[in-house]
mmCIF file with all atom_site columns, C-alpha atoms in Angstrom:
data_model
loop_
_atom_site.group_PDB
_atom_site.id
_atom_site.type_symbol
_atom_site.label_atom_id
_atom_site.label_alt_id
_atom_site.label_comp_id
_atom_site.label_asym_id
_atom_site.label_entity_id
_atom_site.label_seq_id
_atom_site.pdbx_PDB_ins_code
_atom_site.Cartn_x
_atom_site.Cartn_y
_atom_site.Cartn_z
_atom_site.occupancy
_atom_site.B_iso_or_equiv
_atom_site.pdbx_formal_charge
_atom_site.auth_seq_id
_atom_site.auth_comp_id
_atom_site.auth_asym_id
_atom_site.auth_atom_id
_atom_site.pdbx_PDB_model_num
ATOM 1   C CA . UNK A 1 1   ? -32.552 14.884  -4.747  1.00 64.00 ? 607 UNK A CA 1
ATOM 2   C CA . UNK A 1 2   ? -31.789 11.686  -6.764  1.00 73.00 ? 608 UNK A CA 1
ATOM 3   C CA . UNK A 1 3   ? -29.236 12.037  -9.303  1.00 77.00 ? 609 UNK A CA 1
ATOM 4   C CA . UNK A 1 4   ? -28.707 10.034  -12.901 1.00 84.00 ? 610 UNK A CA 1
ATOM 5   C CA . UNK A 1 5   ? -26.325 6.875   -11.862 1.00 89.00 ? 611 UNK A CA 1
ATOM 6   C CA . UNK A 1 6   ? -24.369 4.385   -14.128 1.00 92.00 ? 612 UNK A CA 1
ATOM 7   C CA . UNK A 1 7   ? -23.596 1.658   -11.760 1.00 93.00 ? 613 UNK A CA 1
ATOM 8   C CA . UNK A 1 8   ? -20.623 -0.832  -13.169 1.00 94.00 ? 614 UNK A CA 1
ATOM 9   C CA . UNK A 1 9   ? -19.467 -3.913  -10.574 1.00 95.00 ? 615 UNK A CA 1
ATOM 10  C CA . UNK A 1 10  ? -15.984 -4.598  -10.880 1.00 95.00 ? 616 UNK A CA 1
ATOM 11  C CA . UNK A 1 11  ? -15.250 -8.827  -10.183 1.00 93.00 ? 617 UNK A CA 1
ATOM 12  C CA . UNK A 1 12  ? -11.756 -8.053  -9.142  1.00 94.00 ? 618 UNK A CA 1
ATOM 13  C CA . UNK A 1 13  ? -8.787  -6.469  -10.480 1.00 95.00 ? 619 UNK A CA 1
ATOM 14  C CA . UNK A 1 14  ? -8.902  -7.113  -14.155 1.00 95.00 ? 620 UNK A CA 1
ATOM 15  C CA . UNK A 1 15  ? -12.363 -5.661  -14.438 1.00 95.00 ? 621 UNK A CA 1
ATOM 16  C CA . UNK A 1 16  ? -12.733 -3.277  -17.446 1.00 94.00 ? 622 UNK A CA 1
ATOM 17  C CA . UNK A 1 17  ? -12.884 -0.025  -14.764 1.00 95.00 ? 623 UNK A CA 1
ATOM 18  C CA . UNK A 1 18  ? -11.347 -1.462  -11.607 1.00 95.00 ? 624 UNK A CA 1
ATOM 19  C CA . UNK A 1 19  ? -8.349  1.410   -11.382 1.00 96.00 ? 625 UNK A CA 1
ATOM 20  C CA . UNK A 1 20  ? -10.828 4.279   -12.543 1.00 95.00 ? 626 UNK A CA 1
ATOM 21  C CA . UNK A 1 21  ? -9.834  7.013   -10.786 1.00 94.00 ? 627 UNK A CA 1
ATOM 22  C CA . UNK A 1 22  ? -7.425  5.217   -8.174  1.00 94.00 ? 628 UNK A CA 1
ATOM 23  C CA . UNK A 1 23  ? -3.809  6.393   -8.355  1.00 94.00 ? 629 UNK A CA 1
ATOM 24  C CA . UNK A 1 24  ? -0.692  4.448   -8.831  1.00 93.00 ? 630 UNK A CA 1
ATOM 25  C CA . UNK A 1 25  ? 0.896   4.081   -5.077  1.00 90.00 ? 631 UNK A CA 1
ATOM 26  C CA . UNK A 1 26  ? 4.367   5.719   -4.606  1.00 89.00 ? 632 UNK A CA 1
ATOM 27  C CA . UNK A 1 27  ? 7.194   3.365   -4.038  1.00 85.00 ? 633 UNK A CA 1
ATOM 28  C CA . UNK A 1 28  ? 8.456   4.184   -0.487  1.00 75.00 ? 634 UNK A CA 1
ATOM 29  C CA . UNK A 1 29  ? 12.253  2.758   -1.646  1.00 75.00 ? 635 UNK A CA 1
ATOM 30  C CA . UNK A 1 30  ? 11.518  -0.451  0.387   1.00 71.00 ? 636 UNK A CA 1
ATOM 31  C CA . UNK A 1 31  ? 9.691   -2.868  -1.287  1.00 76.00 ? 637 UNK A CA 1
ATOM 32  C CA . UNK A 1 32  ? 11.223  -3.507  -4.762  1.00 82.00 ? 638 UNK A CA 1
ATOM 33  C CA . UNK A 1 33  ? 8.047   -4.344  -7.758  1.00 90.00 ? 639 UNK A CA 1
ATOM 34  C CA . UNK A 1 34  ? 4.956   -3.231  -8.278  1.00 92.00 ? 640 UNK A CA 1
ATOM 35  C CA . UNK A 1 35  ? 2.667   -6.017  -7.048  1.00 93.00 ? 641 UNK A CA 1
ATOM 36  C CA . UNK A 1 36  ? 1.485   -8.114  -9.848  1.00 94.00 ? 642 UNK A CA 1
ATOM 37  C CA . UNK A 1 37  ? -1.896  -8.676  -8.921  1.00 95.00 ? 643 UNK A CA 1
ATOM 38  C CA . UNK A 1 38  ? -3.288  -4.587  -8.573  1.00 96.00 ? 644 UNK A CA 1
ATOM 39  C CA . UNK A 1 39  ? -0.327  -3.460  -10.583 1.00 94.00 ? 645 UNK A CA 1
ATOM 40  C CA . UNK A 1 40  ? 0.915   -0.564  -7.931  1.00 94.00 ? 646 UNK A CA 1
ATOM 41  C CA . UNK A 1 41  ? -2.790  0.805   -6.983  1.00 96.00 ? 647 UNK A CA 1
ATOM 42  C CA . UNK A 1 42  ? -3.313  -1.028  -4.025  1.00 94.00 ? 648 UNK A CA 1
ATOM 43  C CA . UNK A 1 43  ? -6.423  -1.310  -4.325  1.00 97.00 ? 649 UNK A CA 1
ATOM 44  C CA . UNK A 1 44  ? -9.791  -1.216  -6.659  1.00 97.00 ? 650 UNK A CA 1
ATOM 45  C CA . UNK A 1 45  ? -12.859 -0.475  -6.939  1.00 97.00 ? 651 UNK A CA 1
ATOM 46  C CA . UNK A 1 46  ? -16.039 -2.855  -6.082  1.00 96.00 ? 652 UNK A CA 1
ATOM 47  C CA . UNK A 1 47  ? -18.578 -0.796  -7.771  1.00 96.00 ? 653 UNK A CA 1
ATOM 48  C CA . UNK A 1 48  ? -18.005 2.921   -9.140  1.00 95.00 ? 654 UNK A CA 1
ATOM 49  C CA . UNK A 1 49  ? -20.852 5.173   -10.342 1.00 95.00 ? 655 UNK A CA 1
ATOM 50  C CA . UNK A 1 50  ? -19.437 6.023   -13.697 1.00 94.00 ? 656 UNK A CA 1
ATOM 51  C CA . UNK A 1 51  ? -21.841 9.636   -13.520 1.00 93.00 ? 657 UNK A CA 1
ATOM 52  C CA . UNK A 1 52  ? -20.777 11.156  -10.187 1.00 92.00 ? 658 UNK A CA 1
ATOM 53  C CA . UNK A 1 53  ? -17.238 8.640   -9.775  1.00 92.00 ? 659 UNK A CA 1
ATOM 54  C CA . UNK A 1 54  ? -18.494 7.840   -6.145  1.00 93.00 ? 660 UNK A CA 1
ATOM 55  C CA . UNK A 1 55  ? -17.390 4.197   -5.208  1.00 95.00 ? 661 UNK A CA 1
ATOM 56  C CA . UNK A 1 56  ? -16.413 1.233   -3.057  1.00 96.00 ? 662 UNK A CA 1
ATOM 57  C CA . UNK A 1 57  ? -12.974 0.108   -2.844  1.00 96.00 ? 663 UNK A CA 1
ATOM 58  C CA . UNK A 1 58  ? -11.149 -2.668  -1.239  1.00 96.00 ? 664 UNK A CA 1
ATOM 59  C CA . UNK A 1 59  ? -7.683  -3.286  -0.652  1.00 94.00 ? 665 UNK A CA 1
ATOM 60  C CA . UNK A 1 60  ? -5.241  -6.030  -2.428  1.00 94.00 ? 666 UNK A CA 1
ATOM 61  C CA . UNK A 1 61  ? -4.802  -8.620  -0.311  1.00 90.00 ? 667 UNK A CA 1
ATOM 62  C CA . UNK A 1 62  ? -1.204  -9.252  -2.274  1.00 89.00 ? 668 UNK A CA 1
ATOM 63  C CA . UNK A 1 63  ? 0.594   -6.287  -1.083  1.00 87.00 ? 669 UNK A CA 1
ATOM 64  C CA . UNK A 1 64  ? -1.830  -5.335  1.679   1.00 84.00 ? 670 UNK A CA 1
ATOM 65  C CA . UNK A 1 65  ? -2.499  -2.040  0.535   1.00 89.00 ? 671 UNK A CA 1
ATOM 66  C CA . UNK A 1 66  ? 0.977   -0.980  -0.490  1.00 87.00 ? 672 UNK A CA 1
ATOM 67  C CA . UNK A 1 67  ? 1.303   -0.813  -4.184  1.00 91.00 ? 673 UNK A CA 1
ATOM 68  C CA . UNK A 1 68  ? 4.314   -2.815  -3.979  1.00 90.00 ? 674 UNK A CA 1
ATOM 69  C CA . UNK A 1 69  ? 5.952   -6.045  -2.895  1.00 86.00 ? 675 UNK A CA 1
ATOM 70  C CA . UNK A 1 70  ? 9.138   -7.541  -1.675  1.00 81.00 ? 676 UNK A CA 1
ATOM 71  C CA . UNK A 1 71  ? 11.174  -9.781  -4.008  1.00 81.00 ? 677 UNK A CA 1
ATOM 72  C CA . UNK A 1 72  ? 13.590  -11.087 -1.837  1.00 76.00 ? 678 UNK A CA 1
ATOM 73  C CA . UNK A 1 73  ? 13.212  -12.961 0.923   1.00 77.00 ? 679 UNK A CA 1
ATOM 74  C CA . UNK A 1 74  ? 13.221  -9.214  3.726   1.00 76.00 ? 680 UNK A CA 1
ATOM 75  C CA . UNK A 1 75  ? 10.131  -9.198  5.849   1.00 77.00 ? 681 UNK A CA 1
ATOM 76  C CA . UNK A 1 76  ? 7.683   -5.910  5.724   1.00 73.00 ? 682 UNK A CA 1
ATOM 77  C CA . UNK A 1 77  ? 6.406   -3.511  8.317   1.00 77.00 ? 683 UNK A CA 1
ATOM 78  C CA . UNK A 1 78  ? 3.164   -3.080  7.843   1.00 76.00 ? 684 UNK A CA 1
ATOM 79  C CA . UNK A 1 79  ? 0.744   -0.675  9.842   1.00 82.00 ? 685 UNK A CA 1
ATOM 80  C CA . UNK A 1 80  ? -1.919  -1.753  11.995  1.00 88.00 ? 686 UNK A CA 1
ATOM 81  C CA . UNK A 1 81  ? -4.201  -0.840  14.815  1.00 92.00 ? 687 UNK A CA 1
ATOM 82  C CA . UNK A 1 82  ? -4.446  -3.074  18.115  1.00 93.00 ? 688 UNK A CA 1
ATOM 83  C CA . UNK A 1 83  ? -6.118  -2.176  21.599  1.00 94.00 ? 689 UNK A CA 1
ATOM 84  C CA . UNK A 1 84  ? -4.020  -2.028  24.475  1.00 92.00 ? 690 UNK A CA 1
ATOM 85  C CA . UNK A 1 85  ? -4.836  -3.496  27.781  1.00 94.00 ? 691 UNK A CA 1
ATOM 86  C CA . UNK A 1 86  ? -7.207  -0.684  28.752  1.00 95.00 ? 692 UNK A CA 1
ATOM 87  C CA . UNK A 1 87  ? -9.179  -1.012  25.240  1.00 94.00 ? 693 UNK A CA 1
ATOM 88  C CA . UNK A 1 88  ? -7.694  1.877   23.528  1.00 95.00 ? 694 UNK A CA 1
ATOM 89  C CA . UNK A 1 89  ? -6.909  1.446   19.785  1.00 95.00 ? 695 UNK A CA 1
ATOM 90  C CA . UNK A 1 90  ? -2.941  1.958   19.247  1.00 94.00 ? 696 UNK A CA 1
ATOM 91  C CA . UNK A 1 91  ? -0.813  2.390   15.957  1.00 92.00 ? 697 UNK A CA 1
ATOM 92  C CA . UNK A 1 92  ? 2.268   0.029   15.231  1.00 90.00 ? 698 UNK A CA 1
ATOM 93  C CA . UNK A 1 93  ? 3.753   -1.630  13.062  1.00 88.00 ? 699 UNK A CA 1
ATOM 94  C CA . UNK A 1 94  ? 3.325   -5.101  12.024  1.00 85.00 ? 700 UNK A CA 1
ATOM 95  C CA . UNK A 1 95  ? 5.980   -7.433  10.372  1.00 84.00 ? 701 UNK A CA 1
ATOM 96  C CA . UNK A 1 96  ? 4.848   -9.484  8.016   1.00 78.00 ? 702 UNK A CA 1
ATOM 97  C CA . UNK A 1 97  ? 7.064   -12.379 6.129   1.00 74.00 ? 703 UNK A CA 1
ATOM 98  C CA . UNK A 1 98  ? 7.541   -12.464 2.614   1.00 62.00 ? 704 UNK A CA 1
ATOM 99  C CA . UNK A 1 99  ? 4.512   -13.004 -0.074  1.00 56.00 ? 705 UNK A CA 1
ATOM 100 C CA . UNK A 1 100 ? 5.430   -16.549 -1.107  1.00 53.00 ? 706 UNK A CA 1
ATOM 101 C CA . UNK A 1 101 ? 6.614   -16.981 -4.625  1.00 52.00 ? 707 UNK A CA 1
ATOM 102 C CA . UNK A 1 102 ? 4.447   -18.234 -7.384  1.00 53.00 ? 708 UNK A CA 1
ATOM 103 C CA . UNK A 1 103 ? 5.944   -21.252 -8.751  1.00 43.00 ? 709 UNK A CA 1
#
């Protein structure tokens, strides 16, 4: 049964309702500020139906997903998914460098 819809596209993080209903990211005690660009969410939203709050999301490419970034110069673990040899999908954990600073 169709429902009533208000469809909003968000450009990118600084759209009007890019954070609706997306939580702040706790800060796991390793990385050190919230990342500037999606402000500790980690992500946003591409669209969101502002009637039923159903919608698309992607993930800062900043902090990869985290919230938070780095300010010194430590590298980050960051999780991933590879196949082993045989084609299965494994978890582990890869290290990324530093975000390079904005000068």
């Amino acid at each position: 049964m169709p429902h009533a819809s208000q469809i909003v596209e968000c450009t990118g993080p600084e759209s009007p309702h890019a954070f609706d209903i997306i939580p702040l990211q706790p800060r796991n005690g390793a990385l050190d500020a919230a990342c500037p660009v999606c402000k500790g969410h980690g992500q946003w939203n591409l669209e969101i139906d502002l009637v039923s709050f159903r919608s698309k999301r992607t993930i800062c490419n900043h902090c990869q997903g985290a919230g938070w970034v780095e300010t010194g110069d430590d590298p980050r673990g960051v999780p991933d998914i590879e196949r082993d040899a045989a084609g299965h999908p494994r978890w582990y954990t890869r290290i990324v460098p530093d975000v390079p600073k904005e000068s």
